[in-house]
Amino acid sequence: MQQQHALLRQAPRAYHSVELPRQQTSESPMNMKLLALAASCVAGGAVLAFTVASQVPATQNFASVQTRPAVTVGSTHGPAARLGSQGVLRTPLNVQAQTRVAAYPAETFMHTEQQSAAPQGNFAAWLMAPALAVLGVWLWTRQQAQKIVPLANPAWNMATVSAREEETASEASDDMEADVSMVAGMGGTYTKVDSSIRRIVPEAAGRKVVKVVYVVLEAQYQSSLTAAAKKLNAENAEVCFELCGYLVEELRDPVNYEQFKQDCAEANIFLGSLIFIEDLAQKVVEAVEPVRDQLDVALVFPSMPEVMRLNKLGGFTMANLGQSKSAIGDFMKKKKEEQGASFQDAMLKIVRTLPKILKYLPNDKAQDARNFMLSFQYWLGGSSDNLQNFLVMLTDRYVVDEPLNTEIADPVEYPDLGIWHPLAPNMFTDATAYSKWNNSRPELAKDGPTIGLVLQRSHLVSKDDAHYVSVVQEFESRGCKVIPVFAGGLDFSVCINEYFFSAGQCLVDGVVSLTGFALVGGPARQDHPKAVETLAKLNRPYMVALPLVFQTTEEWKESSLGLHPVQVALQIAIPELDGAIEPVVMSGRDSNTGKAHALQDRTETIVGRMMKWTKLRTTPKKDKKLAVAIFSFPPDKGNVGSAAYLDVFGSLFELAKEMKREGYTIDGLPETSREMLEMVVNDSEAKYASPELNVAYRMPLPEYEELTPYQDRLHESWGPPPGNLNTDGKNMLVYGKQFGNLFVGVQPTFGYEGDPMRLLFSKSASPHHGYAAFYTYLEHIWGADAVLHFGTHGSTEFMPGKQMGMADTCYPDSLMGTLPNLYYYAANNPSEATIAKRRSYAATISYLTPPAENAGLYKGLGELRELISSYQQLKDTARATSIVDAIADKARICNLDKDVPNLPDGNSADLSAEEKDTVVGKIYAKLMEIESRLLPCGLHVIGKPPSAEEAIATLVNIASLDREDDGIKGLPTIIAESLGRNIQDIYAGNDAGVLADVELNQEVTEAVRGAVRSLVADRTDKEGRISKPNPALDFFRKAPWLKLLNEAGYKVNEDDVKPLFEYLEFCLQQVCADKEMESMLAALEGDYILPGPGGDPIRNPDVLPTGKNLHALDPQAIPTMAAVSSAKVVVDRLIEAQKQENDGKYPETIAVVLWGTDNIKTYGESLAQVMWMVGVRPLPDALGRVNKVQLIPLEELGRPRIDVVVNCSGVFRDLFVNQMNLLDQAIKLAAEVDEPLDMNYVRKHALDQAEELGVSVRQAATRVFSNASGSYSSNVNLAVENQSWEDEKQLQDMYVSRKSFAFNSDNPGMMEANKEVFESSLQTADATFQNLDSAEISLTDVSHYFDSDPTNLVQSLRKDGKKPSSYIADTTTANAQVRTLSETVRLDARTKLLNPKWYEGMLNSGYEGVREIDKRLTNTLGWSATSGSVDNWVYEDVNTTFIDDKEMQQRLMDLNPSSFRKMVSTLLEVNSRGYWETSEENINRLKELYQEVENKIEGVEA
């Protein structure tokens, strides 16, 4: 914290400051020198201010001086001349040594309200297509000169050059510096900058005026071209330049675009670069192509193929680019595939070499080609000098009639690889030379950490490096050394390997990439394996900081969305695949000049956080302090230590023991995890919000206010501190327990869970004071070196703030401060893990869900299975009829009559043999569905991976899926083919109740289980450990799984079986691997954690082994074609089911919920489902990216277009904004097409709404909704979980209030409240629909599903009051199903809540297990509240299982009396709300039992 000490002088120039250590006086020798410097600065017209640092670490004395002109003291070289006229100093000062003052650019610290985002440019990526084009001209010239046989296709002729086929050209473009696919197709704009601000109109004064129009992605060309034009206009006597510049994103604005077209029509020279957004590329073509012939020059550097074809330079053209094949193109494509990113480095050499060769060829076409390559070199150089010569060369040779009397210098070349420092006299290509220079600086700290910085060369050569300077000086001011390296090509791993190692030893303690891109391959086509290999070898924390690119600083600050979605895709999602962490915005750009500038508070955040990571590397284990945050949700007794499928205290206990073995100071650790739990909560019945929970610290209010600078922002929601949460009225209370250098703290909850009025607010409240105090304590009082959030999931990442790209005003950023945030996260939940990574800077480490088992059959269901077995044996005897009647009666007793309707009621004698088979077949199919359903048993413990035996059920399901991309057939497919059947036909017969197919399906299932079991047995030793295969032994014997299949009568194709079982063997090893503990201990040492995908390990075994730094996927990739194919199957089944339910009528509207995790796991299946409902298909652009949609003709669709109301989860909104854009476009496309209304329900309803609401059809067709930015969920789940709701109407009001924010592709920068259209659209919904994404998580496992269910809401809105049908798609098995909601709830209840295998597995986990049972019951109540889809028998059976059984009662009460009390109160609530009809005897028993449990708890507490 600094206070201004004295302002020497004010002037209308730059503001300059000197920051002095507090302990120094102005008369100290060091500061006398600074005063002398100040005097000289003021004399030179500079403004200088002194400030005093009130809090400076004892070991870090520093001064900060901004000066104008730049001043360097104690240095003979002149960085100021290179850096420009402005300079800034902020460098360490050694009081004992001679003070040395260094100069940095002042714009680093200067930010005005007009400033905004930093450009990007790694231009070697551009090289492919232009180099090949010119290479073709050169080869043609050689052919003409030497009469040799041409190497290229004849299309490479004098007038046109076809570099290669379009695919290859596209791939070349795909490797370019920036890829902006996710904006493609957007109708609106995220930036509102008026392009006229960069227009330069010269005074002609008798000179030739040359009009230049340019459109680029990178803003740095704005400043360089502007400087070049201004200098030429000031100095050149023959010509002057009118400059009209556009950033490509600005062409979305209609006014800008009209001006652009007019400028192009008047231009002499058109320049374009990096135009990869397809709809914007089309705009450019539409504007330029009509006037191309009248242009003197049209130069387009790598962009989409259609834009590249605009190139025209004399006789050089690319008009046929990508439209014909060539031998050279094929050769280059092959080389590119072989060499990857390094191929572009080779192309860079071609760019430099070809002009030297072409110079000596007399042909005009060759000279035009040479000029093109020279132009490319000038452009790559990027400096104003290079661009000045570039403009003069083009004008001299193609615009004016007579040659200019102006000398044209050759392009200035820069090193492709090197080390840069703002104070150095030059760039270094030798690490030793840099080290020598850097170590000679007396002001530099000698013993601090060394930070590696990765830079883009383009910013250096264009002198657009203020943001880089800021980062360098901030690190150095805090006592660090820096090694800022750069590369000219796409492969930044090269400069890491070259400069961050010496003699095999790593020289850096951490790495921050300031490029914003992937490490290898830039933003488009990456080489992640190479990047991971490099970073694993480096084994240091790896951060990728974000320069704003597609919006100004002000737009970012004012946007609730935060980062532009394209930047999220390119500069967050893709680097995460490399293992990058902590995507913090670092810089903006000036909207007037295009120059990058530092955002100082963000720079300080980056530096502060990286220094904390490096401290993990340097602090001895015995001194290192780890804070663990555990969760308690809902905030009631019995919930401390809650996390998805994780035994929190069992895992925490194992971690503490391992840390102690590793040398960490862990004191007072008890003998068992149960004792540890009791030490944290005093006893397991402690009420969360009461002092009985162990109070670790009482924070006085003055201390809280002093150490929590953002606490005043919390007053709006919570009033002044202390408030009434986590406080005793005088102090803020921090709950937890210290075990030496391990602190286990209980994270406070949101605070408004029990307040119905707050739950109705459309936007979420800020964290309360107690919440803020918790994190203040961890960082500033207890002094944690890192915090570990233990399990899925806490609430910090869901606090209000921008969706992505946090500012200092965003609560996740404020709460986390500079603490490294480690986070154990369930591997099957990559979407919410991604939110934690991006919003709370978490380094996630995945953990496995518990080993899965088949649900099996129990009680009456098992007896029913035996009856069916009897029927199978006796179906052809006289006993068949009585057995069928017995089966039907038993099915009714087991409540299967709703799942299998129209069961015979003692009259099966009237049925034919085939009809009897069908009755039995349908019941049998339902039983097998229940029996085979996967369910996680118990809770996972970190450090205890499943045994090989426990992995069998998971492997069976892995073996059952076809994996076309890997060329692996599933075992059911292989077995079916051996019988001459198609497995899908068998599944269809099974679903229809064809007894023969039901039996065959079960036989196939058993064969798969047996084969997998034989593999596990063969690969497991006597101790149960996985053993390596013995190839010699395998060679001389038949594989046991093949032997088993053959003996079962399946003569399978061994060539199909071999790759499958090799794959299964690999998966077995991965499932049983233990990396979770190892990775966490490595993270605590500041090591790099290998990245890995999250998702369902059955669909994607690459999720295994766990213990990886979770990432999601490249959002540009979905929906995949496979997802589109799967989506069609599901939607067709859904529509058919609804038609059967609705007298053969098509549903007119379906209300759909989209989930982030679902779309990650299935690669966009549910996204594609919505598109298929509407009747549109996603189309990839020329670079293979999904960024536009196309209407499917009605003739091809074969049915009406179904209207949709799409409600996206808050997580989907954050991760897939561009997919929301695609959906909005698709729906509006359907609404605006002129088609019969009985074949287009989208248009039918939009027309009605437009008339009713008085809006346009396009506005009325708004159908894509979610929460307000920074808010999540409808809060219905919070109300249900906390029993804080009065009636269903209140829940529906919550839903409408929080979920009615519309996405609009015409104005995509914000979520707009649009309750009227939302409710109007839901009025026509005939059905609601959701997807299940994995076997581990179903409808009652989490509250999110009922929280997003609009079934009862739709009924209340429909004018006819009709309840919509509700459907759930289950694609977790090879045989995808569409079930009704009530059918799915019944299936859930049978396989989990009421299944002894499931609840006994949970009870084996003790305290946490009872909580899991309670949670399933509460979520079942949630479904009653939102849909009324829970059958009465479900609650009756719950009562029978857990209440009537006295022994079970006692077990629950002993293990977790608070959760048991909640179960009893939930059953009473279910009855009181009318969802469960039962006997008075049951209700009275429940009331008595509630009082008994209450008395027990009160007695314990007393």
PDB file of C-alpha atoms in Angstrom, residues 128 164-165 167-168 171-172 175 329-344 525-527:
ATOM      1  CA  MET A 128       2.774 -22.166 -45.818  1.00  0.00           C
ATOM      2  CA  ARG A 164      -2.117 -26.895 -53.604  1.00  0.00           C
ATOM      3  CA  GLU A 165      -5.502 -28.430 -53.090  1.00  0.00           C
ATOM      4  CA  GLU A 167      -7.471 -29.081 -47.969  1.00  0.00           C
ATOM      5  CA  THR A 168      -3.760 -28.472 -47.869  1.00  0.00           C
ATOM      6  CA  GLU A 171      -4.291 -26.770 -43.200  1.00  0.00           C
ATOM      7  CA  ALA A 172      -1.609 -24.231 -43.879  1.00  0.00           C
ATOM      8  CA  ASP A 175      -1.448 -23.193 -38.515  1.00  0.00           C
ATOM      9  CA  GLY A 329       1.350 -29.371 -52.666  1.00  0.00           C
ATOM     10  CA  ASP A 330       1.042 -33.056 -51.853  1.00  0.00           C
ATOM     11  CA  PHE A 331       4.730 -33.232 -50.994  1.00  0.00           C
ATOM     12  CA  MET A 332       4.496 -30.210 -48.711  1.00  0.00           C
ATOM     13  CA  LYS A 333       1.407 -31.584 -47.032  1.00  0.00           C
ATOM     14  CA  LYS A 334       3.191 -34.837 -46.298  1.00  0.00           C
ATOM     15  CA  LYS A 335       6.224 -33.004 -44.901  1.00  0.00           C
ATOM     16  CA  LYS A 336       4.026 -30.888 -42.710  1.00  0.00           C
ATOM     17  CA  GLU A 337       2.338 -33.963 -41.277  1.00  0.00           C
ATOM     18  CA  GLU A 338       5.724 -35.560 -40.617  1.00  0.00           C
ATOM     19  CA  GLN A 339       7.465 -32.542 -39.112  1.00  0.00           C
ATOM     20  CA  GLY A 340       4.607 -30.783 -37.342  1.00  0.00           C
ATOM     21  CA  ALA A 341       5.249 -27.275 -36.090  1.00  0.00           C
ATOM     22  CA  SER A 342       8.932 -27.371 -37.049  1.00  0.00           C
ATOM     23  CA  PHE A 343       7.848 -27.427 -40.687  1.00  0.00           C
ATOM     24  CA  GLN A 344       6.900 -23.756 -40.420  1.00  0.00           C
ATOM     25  CA  ARG A 525      -3.228 -26.904 -35.035  1.00  0.00           C
ATOM     26  CA  GLN A 526      -1.284 -27.814 -31.923  1.00  0.00           C
ATOM     27  CA  ASP A 527       1.158 -30.538 -31.024  1.00  0.00           C
TER      28      ASP A 527
END
